[in-house]
Tab-separated table of C-alpha atoms in Angstrom:
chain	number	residue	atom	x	y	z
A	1	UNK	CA	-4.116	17.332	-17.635
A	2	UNK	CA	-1.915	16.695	-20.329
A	3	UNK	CA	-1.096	18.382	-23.564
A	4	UNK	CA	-2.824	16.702	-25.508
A	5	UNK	CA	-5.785	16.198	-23.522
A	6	UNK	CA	-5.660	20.333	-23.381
A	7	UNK	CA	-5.433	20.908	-27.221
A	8	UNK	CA	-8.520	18.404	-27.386
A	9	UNK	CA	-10.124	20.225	-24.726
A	10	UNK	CA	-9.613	23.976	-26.786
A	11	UNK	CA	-10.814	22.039	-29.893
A	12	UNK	CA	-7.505	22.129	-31.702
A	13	UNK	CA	-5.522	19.476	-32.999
A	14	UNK	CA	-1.817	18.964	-31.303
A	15	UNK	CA	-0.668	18.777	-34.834
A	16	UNK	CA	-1.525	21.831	-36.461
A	17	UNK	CA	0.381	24.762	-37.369
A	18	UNK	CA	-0.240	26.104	-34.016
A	19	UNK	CA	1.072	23.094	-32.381
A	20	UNK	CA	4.646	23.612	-31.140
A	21	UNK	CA	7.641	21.473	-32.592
A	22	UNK	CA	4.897	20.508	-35.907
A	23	UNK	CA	4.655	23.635	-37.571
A	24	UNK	CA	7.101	25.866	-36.332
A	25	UNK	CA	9.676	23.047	-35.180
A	26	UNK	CA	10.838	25.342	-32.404
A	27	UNK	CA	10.160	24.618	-28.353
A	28	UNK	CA	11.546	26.331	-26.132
A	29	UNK	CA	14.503	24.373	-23.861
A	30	UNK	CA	14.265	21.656	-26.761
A	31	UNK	CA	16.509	21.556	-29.959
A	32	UNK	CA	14.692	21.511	-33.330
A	33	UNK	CA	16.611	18.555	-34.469
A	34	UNK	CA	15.611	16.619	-31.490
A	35	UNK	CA	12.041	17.783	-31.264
A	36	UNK	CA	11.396	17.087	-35.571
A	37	UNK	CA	13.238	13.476	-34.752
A	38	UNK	CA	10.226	12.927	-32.464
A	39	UNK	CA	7.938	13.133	-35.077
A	40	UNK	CA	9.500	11.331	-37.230
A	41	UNK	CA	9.138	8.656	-35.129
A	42	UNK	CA	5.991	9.134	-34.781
A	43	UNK	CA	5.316	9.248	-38.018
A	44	UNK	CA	7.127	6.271	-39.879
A	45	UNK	CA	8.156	3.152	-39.414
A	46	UNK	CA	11.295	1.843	-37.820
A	47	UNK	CA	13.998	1.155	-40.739
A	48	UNK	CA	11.750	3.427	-43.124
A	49	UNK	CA	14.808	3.556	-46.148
A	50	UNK	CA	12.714	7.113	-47.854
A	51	UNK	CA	12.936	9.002	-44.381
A	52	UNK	CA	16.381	7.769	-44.128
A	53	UNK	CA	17.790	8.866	-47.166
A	54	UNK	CA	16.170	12.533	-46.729
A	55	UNK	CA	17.802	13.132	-43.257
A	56	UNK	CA	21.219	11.956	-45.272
A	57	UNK	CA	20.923	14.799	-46.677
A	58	UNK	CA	18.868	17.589	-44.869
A	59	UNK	CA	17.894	17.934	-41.099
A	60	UNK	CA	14.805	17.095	-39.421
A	61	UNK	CA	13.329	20.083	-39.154
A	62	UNK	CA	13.863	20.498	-43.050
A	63	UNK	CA	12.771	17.224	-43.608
A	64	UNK	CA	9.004	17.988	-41.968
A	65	UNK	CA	8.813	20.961	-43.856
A	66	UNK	CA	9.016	19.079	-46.880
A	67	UNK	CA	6.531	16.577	-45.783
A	68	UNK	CA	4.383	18.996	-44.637
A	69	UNK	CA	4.788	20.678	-48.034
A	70	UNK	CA	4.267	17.753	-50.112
A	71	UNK	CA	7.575	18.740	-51.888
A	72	UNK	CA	11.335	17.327	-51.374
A	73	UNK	CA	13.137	19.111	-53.771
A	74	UNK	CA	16.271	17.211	-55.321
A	75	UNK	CA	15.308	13.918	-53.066
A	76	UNK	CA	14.094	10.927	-54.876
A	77	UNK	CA	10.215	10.899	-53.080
A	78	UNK	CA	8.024	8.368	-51.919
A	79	UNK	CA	4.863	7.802	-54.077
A	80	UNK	CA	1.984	10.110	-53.249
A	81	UNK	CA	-0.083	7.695	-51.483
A	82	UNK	CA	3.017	7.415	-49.003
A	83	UNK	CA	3.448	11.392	-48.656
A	84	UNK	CA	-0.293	11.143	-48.317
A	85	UNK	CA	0.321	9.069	-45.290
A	86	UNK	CA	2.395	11.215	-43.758
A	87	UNK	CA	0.683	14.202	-44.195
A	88	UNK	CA	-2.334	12.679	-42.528
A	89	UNK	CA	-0.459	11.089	-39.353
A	90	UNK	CA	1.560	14.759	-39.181
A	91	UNK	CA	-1.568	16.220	-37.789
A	92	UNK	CA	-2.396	13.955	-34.313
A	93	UNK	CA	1.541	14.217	-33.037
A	94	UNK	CA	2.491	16.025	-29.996
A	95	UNK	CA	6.376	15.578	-29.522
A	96	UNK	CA	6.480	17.548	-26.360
A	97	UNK	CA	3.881	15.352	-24.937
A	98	UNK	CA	6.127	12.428	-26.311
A	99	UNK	CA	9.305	13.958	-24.432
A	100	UNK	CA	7.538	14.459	-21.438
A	101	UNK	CA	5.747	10.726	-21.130
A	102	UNK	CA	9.635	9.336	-21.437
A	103	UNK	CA	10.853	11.511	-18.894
A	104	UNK	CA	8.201	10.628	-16.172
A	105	UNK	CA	8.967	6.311	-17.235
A	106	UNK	CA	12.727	7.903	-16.337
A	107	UNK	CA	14.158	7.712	-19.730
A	108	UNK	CA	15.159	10.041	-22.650
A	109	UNK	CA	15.117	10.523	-26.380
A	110	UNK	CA	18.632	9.504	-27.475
A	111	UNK	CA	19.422	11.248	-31.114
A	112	UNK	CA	22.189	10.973	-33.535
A	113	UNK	CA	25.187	13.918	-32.271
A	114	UNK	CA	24.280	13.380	-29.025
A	115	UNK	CA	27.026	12.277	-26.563
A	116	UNK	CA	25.139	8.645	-26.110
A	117	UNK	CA	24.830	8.196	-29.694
A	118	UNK	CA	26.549	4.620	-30.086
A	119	UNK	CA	28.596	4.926	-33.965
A	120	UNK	CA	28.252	1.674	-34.703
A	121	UNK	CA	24.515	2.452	-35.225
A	122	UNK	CA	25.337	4.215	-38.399
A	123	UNK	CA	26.583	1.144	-39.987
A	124	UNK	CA	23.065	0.752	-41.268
A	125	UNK	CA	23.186	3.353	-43.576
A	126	UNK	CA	20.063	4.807	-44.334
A	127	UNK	CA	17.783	2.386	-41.891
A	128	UNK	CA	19.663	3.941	-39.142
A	129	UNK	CA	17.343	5.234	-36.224
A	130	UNK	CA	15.862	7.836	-36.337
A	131	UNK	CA	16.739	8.221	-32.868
A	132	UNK	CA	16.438	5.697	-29.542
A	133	UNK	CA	14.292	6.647	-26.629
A	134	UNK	CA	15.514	4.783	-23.853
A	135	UNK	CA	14.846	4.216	-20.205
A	136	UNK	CA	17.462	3.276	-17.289
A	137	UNK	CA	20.921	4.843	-16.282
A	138	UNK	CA	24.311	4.380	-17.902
A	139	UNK	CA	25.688	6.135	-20.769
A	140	UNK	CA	24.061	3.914	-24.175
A	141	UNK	CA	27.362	4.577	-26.050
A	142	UNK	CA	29.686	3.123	-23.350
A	143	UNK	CA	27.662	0.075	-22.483
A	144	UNK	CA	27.786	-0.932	-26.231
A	145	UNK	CA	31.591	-0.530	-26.948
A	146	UNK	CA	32.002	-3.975	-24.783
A	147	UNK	CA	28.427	-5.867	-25.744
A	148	UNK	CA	27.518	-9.149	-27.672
A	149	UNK	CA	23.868	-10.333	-27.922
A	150	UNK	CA	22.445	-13.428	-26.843
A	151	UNK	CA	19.676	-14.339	-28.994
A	152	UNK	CA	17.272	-17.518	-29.814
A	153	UNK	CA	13.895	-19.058	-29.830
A	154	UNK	CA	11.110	-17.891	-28.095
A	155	UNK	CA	9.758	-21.365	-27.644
A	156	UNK	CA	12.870	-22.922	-26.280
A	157	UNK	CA	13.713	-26.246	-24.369
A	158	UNK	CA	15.596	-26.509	-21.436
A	159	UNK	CA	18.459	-27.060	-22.425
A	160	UNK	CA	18.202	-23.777	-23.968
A	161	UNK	CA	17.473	-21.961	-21.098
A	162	UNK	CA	20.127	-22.958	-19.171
A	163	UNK	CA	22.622	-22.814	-21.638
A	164	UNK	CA	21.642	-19.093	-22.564
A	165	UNK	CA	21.514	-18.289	-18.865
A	166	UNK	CA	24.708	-19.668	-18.198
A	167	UNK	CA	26.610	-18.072	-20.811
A	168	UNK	CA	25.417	-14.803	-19.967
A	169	UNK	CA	25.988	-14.770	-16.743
A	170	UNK	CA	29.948	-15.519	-17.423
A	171	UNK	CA	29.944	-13.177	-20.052
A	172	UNK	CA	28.651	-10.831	-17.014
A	173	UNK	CA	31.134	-11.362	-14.706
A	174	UNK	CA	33.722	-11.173	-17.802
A	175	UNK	CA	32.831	-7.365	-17.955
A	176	UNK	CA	30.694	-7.613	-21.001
A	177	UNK	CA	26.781	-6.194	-21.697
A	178	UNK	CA	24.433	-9.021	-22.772
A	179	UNK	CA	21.737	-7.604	-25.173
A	180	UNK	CA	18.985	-9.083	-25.761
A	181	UNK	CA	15.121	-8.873	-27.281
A	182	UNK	CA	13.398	-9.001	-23.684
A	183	UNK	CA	11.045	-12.039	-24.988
A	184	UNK	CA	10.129	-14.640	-23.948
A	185	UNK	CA	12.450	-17.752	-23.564
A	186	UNK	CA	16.368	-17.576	-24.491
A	187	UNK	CA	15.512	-13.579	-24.311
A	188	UNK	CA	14.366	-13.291	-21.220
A	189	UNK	CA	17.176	-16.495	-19.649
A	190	UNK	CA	19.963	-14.065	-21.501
A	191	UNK	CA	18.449	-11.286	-19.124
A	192	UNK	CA	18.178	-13.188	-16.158
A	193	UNK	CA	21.498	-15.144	-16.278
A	194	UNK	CA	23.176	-11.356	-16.311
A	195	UNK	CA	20.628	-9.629	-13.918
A	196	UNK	CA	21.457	-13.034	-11.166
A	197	UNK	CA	25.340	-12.369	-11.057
A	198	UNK	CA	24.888	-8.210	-10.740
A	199	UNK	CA	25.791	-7.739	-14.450
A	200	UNK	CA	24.341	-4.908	-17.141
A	201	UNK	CA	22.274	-6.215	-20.055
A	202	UNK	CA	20.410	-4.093	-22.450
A	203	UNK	CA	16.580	-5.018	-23.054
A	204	UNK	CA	16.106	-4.012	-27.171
A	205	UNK	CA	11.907	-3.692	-27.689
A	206	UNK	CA	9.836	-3.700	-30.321
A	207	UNK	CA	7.239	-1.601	-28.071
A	208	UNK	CA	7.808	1.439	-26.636
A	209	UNK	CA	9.679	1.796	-23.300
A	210	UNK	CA	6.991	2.466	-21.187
A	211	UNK	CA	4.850	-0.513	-22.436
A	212	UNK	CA	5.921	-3.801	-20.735
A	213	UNK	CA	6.096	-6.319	-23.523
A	214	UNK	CA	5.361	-9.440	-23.235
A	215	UNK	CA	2.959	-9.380	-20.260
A	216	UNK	CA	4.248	-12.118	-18.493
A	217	UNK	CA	7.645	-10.609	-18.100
A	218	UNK	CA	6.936	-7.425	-16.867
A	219	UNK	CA	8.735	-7.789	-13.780
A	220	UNK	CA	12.023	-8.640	-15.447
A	221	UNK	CA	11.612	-6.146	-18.019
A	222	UNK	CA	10.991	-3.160	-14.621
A	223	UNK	CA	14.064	-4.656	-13.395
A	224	UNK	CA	16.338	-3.879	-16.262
A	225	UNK	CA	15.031	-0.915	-16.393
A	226	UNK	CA	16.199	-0.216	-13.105
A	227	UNK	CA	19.392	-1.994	-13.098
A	228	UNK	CA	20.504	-2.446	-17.087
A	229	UNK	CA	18.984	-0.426	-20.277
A	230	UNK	CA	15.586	-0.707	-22.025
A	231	UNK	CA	15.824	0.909	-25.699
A	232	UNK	CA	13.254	1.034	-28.396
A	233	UNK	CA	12.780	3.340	-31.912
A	234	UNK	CA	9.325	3.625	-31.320
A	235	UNK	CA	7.883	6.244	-28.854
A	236	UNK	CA	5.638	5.711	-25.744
A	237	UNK	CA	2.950	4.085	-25.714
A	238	UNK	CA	3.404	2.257	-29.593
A	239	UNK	CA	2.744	-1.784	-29.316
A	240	UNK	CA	4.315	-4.224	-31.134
A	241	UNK	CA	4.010	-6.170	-34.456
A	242	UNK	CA	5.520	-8.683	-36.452
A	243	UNK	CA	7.124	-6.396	-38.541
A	244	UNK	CA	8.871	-4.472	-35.695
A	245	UNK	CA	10.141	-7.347	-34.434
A	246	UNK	CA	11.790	-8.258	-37.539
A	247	UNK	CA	13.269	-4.577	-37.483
A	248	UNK	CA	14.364	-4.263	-34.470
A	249	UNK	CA	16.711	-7.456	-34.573
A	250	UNK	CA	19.177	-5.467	-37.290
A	251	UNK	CA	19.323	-2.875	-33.661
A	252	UNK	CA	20.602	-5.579	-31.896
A	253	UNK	CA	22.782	-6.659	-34.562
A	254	UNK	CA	24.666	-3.306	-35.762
A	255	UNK	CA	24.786	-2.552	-31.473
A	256	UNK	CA	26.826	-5.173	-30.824
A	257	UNK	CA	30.524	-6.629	-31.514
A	258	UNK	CA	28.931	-10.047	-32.338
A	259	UNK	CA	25.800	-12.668	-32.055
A	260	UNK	CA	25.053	-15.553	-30.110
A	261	UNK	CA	22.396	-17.812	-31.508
A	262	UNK	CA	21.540	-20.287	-28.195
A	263	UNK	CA	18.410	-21.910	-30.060
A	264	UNK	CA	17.053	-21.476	-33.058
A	265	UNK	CA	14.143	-23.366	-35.980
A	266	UNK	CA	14.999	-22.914	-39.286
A	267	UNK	CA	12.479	-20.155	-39.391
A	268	UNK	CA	13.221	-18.607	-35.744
A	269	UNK	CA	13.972	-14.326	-35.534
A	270	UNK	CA	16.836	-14.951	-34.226
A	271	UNK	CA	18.415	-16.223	-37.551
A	272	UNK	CA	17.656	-13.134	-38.883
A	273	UNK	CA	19.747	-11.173	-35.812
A	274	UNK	CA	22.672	-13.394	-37.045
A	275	UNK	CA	22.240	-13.046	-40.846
A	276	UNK	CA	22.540	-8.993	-39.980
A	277	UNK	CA	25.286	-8.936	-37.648
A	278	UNK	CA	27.378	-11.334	-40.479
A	279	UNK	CA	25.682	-8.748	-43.075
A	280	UNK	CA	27.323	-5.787	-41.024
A	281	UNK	CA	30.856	-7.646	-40.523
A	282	UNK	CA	29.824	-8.592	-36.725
A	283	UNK	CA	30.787	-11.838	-35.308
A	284	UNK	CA	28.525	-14.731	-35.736
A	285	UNK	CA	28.204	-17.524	-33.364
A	286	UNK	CA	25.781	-20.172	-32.906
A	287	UNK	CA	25.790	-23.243	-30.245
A	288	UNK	CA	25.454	-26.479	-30.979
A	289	UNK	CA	22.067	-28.738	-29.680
A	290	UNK	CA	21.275	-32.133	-30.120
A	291	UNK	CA	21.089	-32.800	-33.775
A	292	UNK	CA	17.183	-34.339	-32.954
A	293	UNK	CA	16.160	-30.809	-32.048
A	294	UNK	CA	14.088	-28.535	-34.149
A	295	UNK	CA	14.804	-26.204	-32.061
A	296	UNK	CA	18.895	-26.365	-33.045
A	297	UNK	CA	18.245	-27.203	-36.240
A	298	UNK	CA	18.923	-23.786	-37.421
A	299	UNK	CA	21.629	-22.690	-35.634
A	300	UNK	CA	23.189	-26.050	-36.929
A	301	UNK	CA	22.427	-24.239	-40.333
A	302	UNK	CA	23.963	-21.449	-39.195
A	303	UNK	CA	27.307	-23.006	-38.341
A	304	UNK	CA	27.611	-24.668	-41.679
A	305	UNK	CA	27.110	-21.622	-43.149
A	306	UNK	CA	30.509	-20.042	-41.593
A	307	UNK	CA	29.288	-18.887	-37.750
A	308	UNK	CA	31.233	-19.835	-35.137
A	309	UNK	CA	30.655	-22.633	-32.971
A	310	UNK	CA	30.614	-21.386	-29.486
A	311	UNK	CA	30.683	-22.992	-25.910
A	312	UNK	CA	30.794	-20.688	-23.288
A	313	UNK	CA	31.373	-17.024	-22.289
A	314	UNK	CA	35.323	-17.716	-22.786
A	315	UNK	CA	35.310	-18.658	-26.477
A	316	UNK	CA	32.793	-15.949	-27.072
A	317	UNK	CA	35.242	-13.375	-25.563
A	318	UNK	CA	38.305	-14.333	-27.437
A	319	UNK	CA	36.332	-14.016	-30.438
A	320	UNK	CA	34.935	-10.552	-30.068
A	321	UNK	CA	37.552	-9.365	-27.073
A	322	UNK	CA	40.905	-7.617	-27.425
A	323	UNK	CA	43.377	-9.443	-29.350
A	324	UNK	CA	45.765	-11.258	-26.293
A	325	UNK	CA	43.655	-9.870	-23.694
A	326	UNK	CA	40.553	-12.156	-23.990
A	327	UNK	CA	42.155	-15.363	-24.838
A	328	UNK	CA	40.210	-18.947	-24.017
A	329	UNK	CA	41.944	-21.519	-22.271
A	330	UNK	CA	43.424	-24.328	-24.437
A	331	UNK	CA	41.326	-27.332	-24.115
A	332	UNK	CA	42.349	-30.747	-23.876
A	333	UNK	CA	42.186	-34.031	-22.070
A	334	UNK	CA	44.143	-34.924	-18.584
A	335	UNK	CA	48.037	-35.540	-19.320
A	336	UNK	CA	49.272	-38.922	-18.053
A	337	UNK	CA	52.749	-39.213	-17.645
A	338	UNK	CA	53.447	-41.906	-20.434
A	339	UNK	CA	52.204	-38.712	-22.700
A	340	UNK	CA	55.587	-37.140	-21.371
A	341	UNK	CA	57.518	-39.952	-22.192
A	342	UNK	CA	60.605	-39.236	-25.294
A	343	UNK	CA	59.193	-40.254	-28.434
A	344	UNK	CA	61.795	-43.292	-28.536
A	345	UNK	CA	60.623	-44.093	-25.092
A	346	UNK	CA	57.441	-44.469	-26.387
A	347	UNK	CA	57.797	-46.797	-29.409
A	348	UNK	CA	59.833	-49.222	-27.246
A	349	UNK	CA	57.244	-49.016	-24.275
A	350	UNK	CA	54.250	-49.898	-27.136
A	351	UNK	CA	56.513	-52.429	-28.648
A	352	UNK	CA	56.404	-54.531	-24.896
A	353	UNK	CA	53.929	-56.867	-24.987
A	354	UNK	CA	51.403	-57.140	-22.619
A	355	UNK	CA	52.008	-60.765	-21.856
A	356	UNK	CA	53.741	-62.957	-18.390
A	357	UNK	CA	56.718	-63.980	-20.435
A	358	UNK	CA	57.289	-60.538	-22.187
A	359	UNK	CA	59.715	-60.167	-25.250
A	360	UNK	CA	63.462	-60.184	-25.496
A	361	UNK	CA	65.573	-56.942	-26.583
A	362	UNK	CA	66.027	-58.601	-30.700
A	363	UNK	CA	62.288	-58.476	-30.837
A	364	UNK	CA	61.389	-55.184	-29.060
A	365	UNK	CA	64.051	-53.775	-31.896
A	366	UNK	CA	62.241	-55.000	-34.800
A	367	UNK	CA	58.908	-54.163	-33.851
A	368	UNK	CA	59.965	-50.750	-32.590
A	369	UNK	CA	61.937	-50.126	-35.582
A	370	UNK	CA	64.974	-48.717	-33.318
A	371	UNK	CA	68.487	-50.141	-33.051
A	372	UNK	CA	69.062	-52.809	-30.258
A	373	UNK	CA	71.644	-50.464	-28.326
A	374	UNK	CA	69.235	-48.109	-28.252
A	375	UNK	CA	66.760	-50.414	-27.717
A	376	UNK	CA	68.552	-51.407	-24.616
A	377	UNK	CA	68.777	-48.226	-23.268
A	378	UNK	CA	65.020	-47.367	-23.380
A	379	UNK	CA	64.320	-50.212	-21.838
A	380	UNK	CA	66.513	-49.209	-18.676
A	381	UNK	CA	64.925	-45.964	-18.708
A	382	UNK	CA	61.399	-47.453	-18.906
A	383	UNK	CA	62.204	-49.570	-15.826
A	384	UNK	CA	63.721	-47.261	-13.660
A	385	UNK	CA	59.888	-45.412	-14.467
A	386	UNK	CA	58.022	-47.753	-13.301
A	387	UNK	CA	56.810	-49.256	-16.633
A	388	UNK	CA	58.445	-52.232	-17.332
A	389	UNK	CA	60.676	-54.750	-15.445
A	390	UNK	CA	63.283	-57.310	-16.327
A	391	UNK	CA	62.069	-61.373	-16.149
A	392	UNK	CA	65.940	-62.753	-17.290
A	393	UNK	CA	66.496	-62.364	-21.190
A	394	UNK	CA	62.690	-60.731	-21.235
A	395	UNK	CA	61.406	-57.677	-20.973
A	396	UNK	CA	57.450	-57.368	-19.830
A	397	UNK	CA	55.017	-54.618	-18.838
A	398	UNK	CA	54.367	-54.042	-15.028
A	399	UNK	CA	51.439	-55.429	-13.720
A	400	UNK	CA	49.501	-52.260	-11.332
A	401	UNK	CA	46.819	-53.327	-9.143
């Protein structure tokens, strides 16, 4: 039986003073901090600015008390029906029973001090997490010094798919973490592309760990469990809404070095991913569709307003990689060997006309604007190439088959 079946069962709430980690904030084997960061998590919403601006400034633990007070001396408050709020949720929590349901799905309550704890996280000020209960091994903190997010439309075309599957999987096999939302369409291809080559991608929910979110891809949300990183700020068992969606893209955003926008409407999520990373001084990068497309219409909004126009995993990686180290290759058309040619060389060679009878040396010099001597000379050169050939006073190009 669990514990809080057992409270229920001795007709006490898990909650009250008598509750351990609510009222007295103090478990044995568990730190206070961590085990009052439960509850908050419990207790508010992800992003929740009031909550964020008290632990600025006093610890968890101190932070229930005041709650659980209804006082937070020198701290701007929340209104009372807010505090109210609180108050009420404070008594149905049971953060043990929280720590333990994580630790049978395999995963942990990640707080900030802990050895995990990415930095970069605390770029968002006072909507940092409370704290991140994840599930899957690797360290968090190493696997997001070399990440970049792969983000678009839920509702995406084929195109889409590919593309986002594609470019993960190089970025995989270039070293790098893909994160990603684990939804549906250029989510759940980001995930797939990386989980196909062997790579480690990072599955951001807006559920808790344990619930498998959307339905249909429970299977490739279990495997990167098992082989990359599931993370969420809400606890077990909490489902998702609109709102957490919305919330948990600035995660993803302040993560990662930088943003990939595959596919996106003018009103897709993923814009909002993008506008957070820019908003944090991450790299932005969007690629292009077909300009018919709905479904590009806003990443096409997003490059005119400054992102990066990205191809594949190479251009993303000199963007957010080590300076020199993660360079993309130059890109350009075959060379011919007239491209090779002298610059002289060249203005007499487009100066021969591509007639039979060809053109004598006087004309080739005014047309090529180069003296007849030298002239002359090119010609010689040009010949002895293989371009042109000598029909007695005339010059004319070589006929190839």
């Amino acid at each position: 039986m669990n514990r809080t079946a057992d409270h229920r069962r001795h007709g006490s709430s898990p909650g009250t003073k008598g509750a351990p980690g609510v009222g007295s904030e103090s478990v044995p084997g568990i730190e206070p901090e961590r085990l009052a960061r439960v509850v908050l998590s419990r207790l508010s919403e992800p992003g929740d600015a009031v909550i964020g601006r008290w632990l600025a400034r006093l610890g968890a633990p101190e932070v229930l008390r005041t709650i659980r007070d209804g006082t937070v001396p020198g701290q701007p408050g929340p209104d009372a029906g807010r505090l109210a709020g609180y108050r009420a949720r404070l008594a149905d929590l049971d953060p043990v029973a929280d720590l333990e349901r994580v630790r049978e799905a395999g995963g942990r309550f990640i707080i900030p001090g802990d050895t995990e704890w990415p930095s970069q996280l605390d770029d968002l000020g006072e909507s940092r997490p409370i704290g991140l209960w994840a599930a899957g091994p690797g360290s968090l903190r190493l696997l997001a010094l070399r990440s970049v997010a792969v983000v678009g439309a839920r509702a995406c075309t084929a195109y889409g798919a590919h593309v986002a599957g594609e470019l993960s999987a190089q970025l995989a096999e270039r070293g790098w973490v893909v994160v990603s939302g684990g939804a549906y369409g250029i989510d759940a291809a980001a995930h797939r592309g990386v989980l196909a080559v062997g790579g480690m991608t990072i599955g951001v929910l807006a559920c808790g760990v344990d619930v498998a979110y959307p339905w249909g891809n429970t299977d490739l949300i279990r495997r990167i469990a098992a082989q990359g990183l599931l993370l969420s700020e809400l606890p077990p068992g909490e489902h998702p809404t609109r709102f957490r969606f919305v919330l948990r893209n600035r995660v993803i955003a302040a993560l990662t070095r930088g943003t990939v926008v595959v596919e996106a409407a003018m009103r897709s999520g993923a814009l909002s991913t993008a506008r957070r990373a820019r908003d944090l001084n991450r790299h932005t990068m969007g690629v292009a569709g077909p300009v018919t497309s709905e479904l590009s219409a806003g990443v096409h909004a997003l490059i005119r307003g400054g992102a990066t126009l990205v191809t594949d995993a190479a251009e993303v990686a000199e963007l957010i990689g080590a300076i020199g180290d993660d360079l993309a290759p130059q890109r350009s058309g075959p060379v011919l060997q007239r491209d090779l040619l002298e610059p002289e060389a060249a203005l007499v060679l487009e100066a021969v006309p591509a007639t039979a009878e060809g053109a004598p040396v006087e004309r080739l010099a005014r047309q090529s604007g180069l003296p007849p001597d030298e002239v002359l000379h090119r010609l010689y050169e040009l010949g002895s190439l293989g371009y042109i050939e000598r029909h007695g006073a005339h010059w004319r190009l070589v006929r190839r088959r």
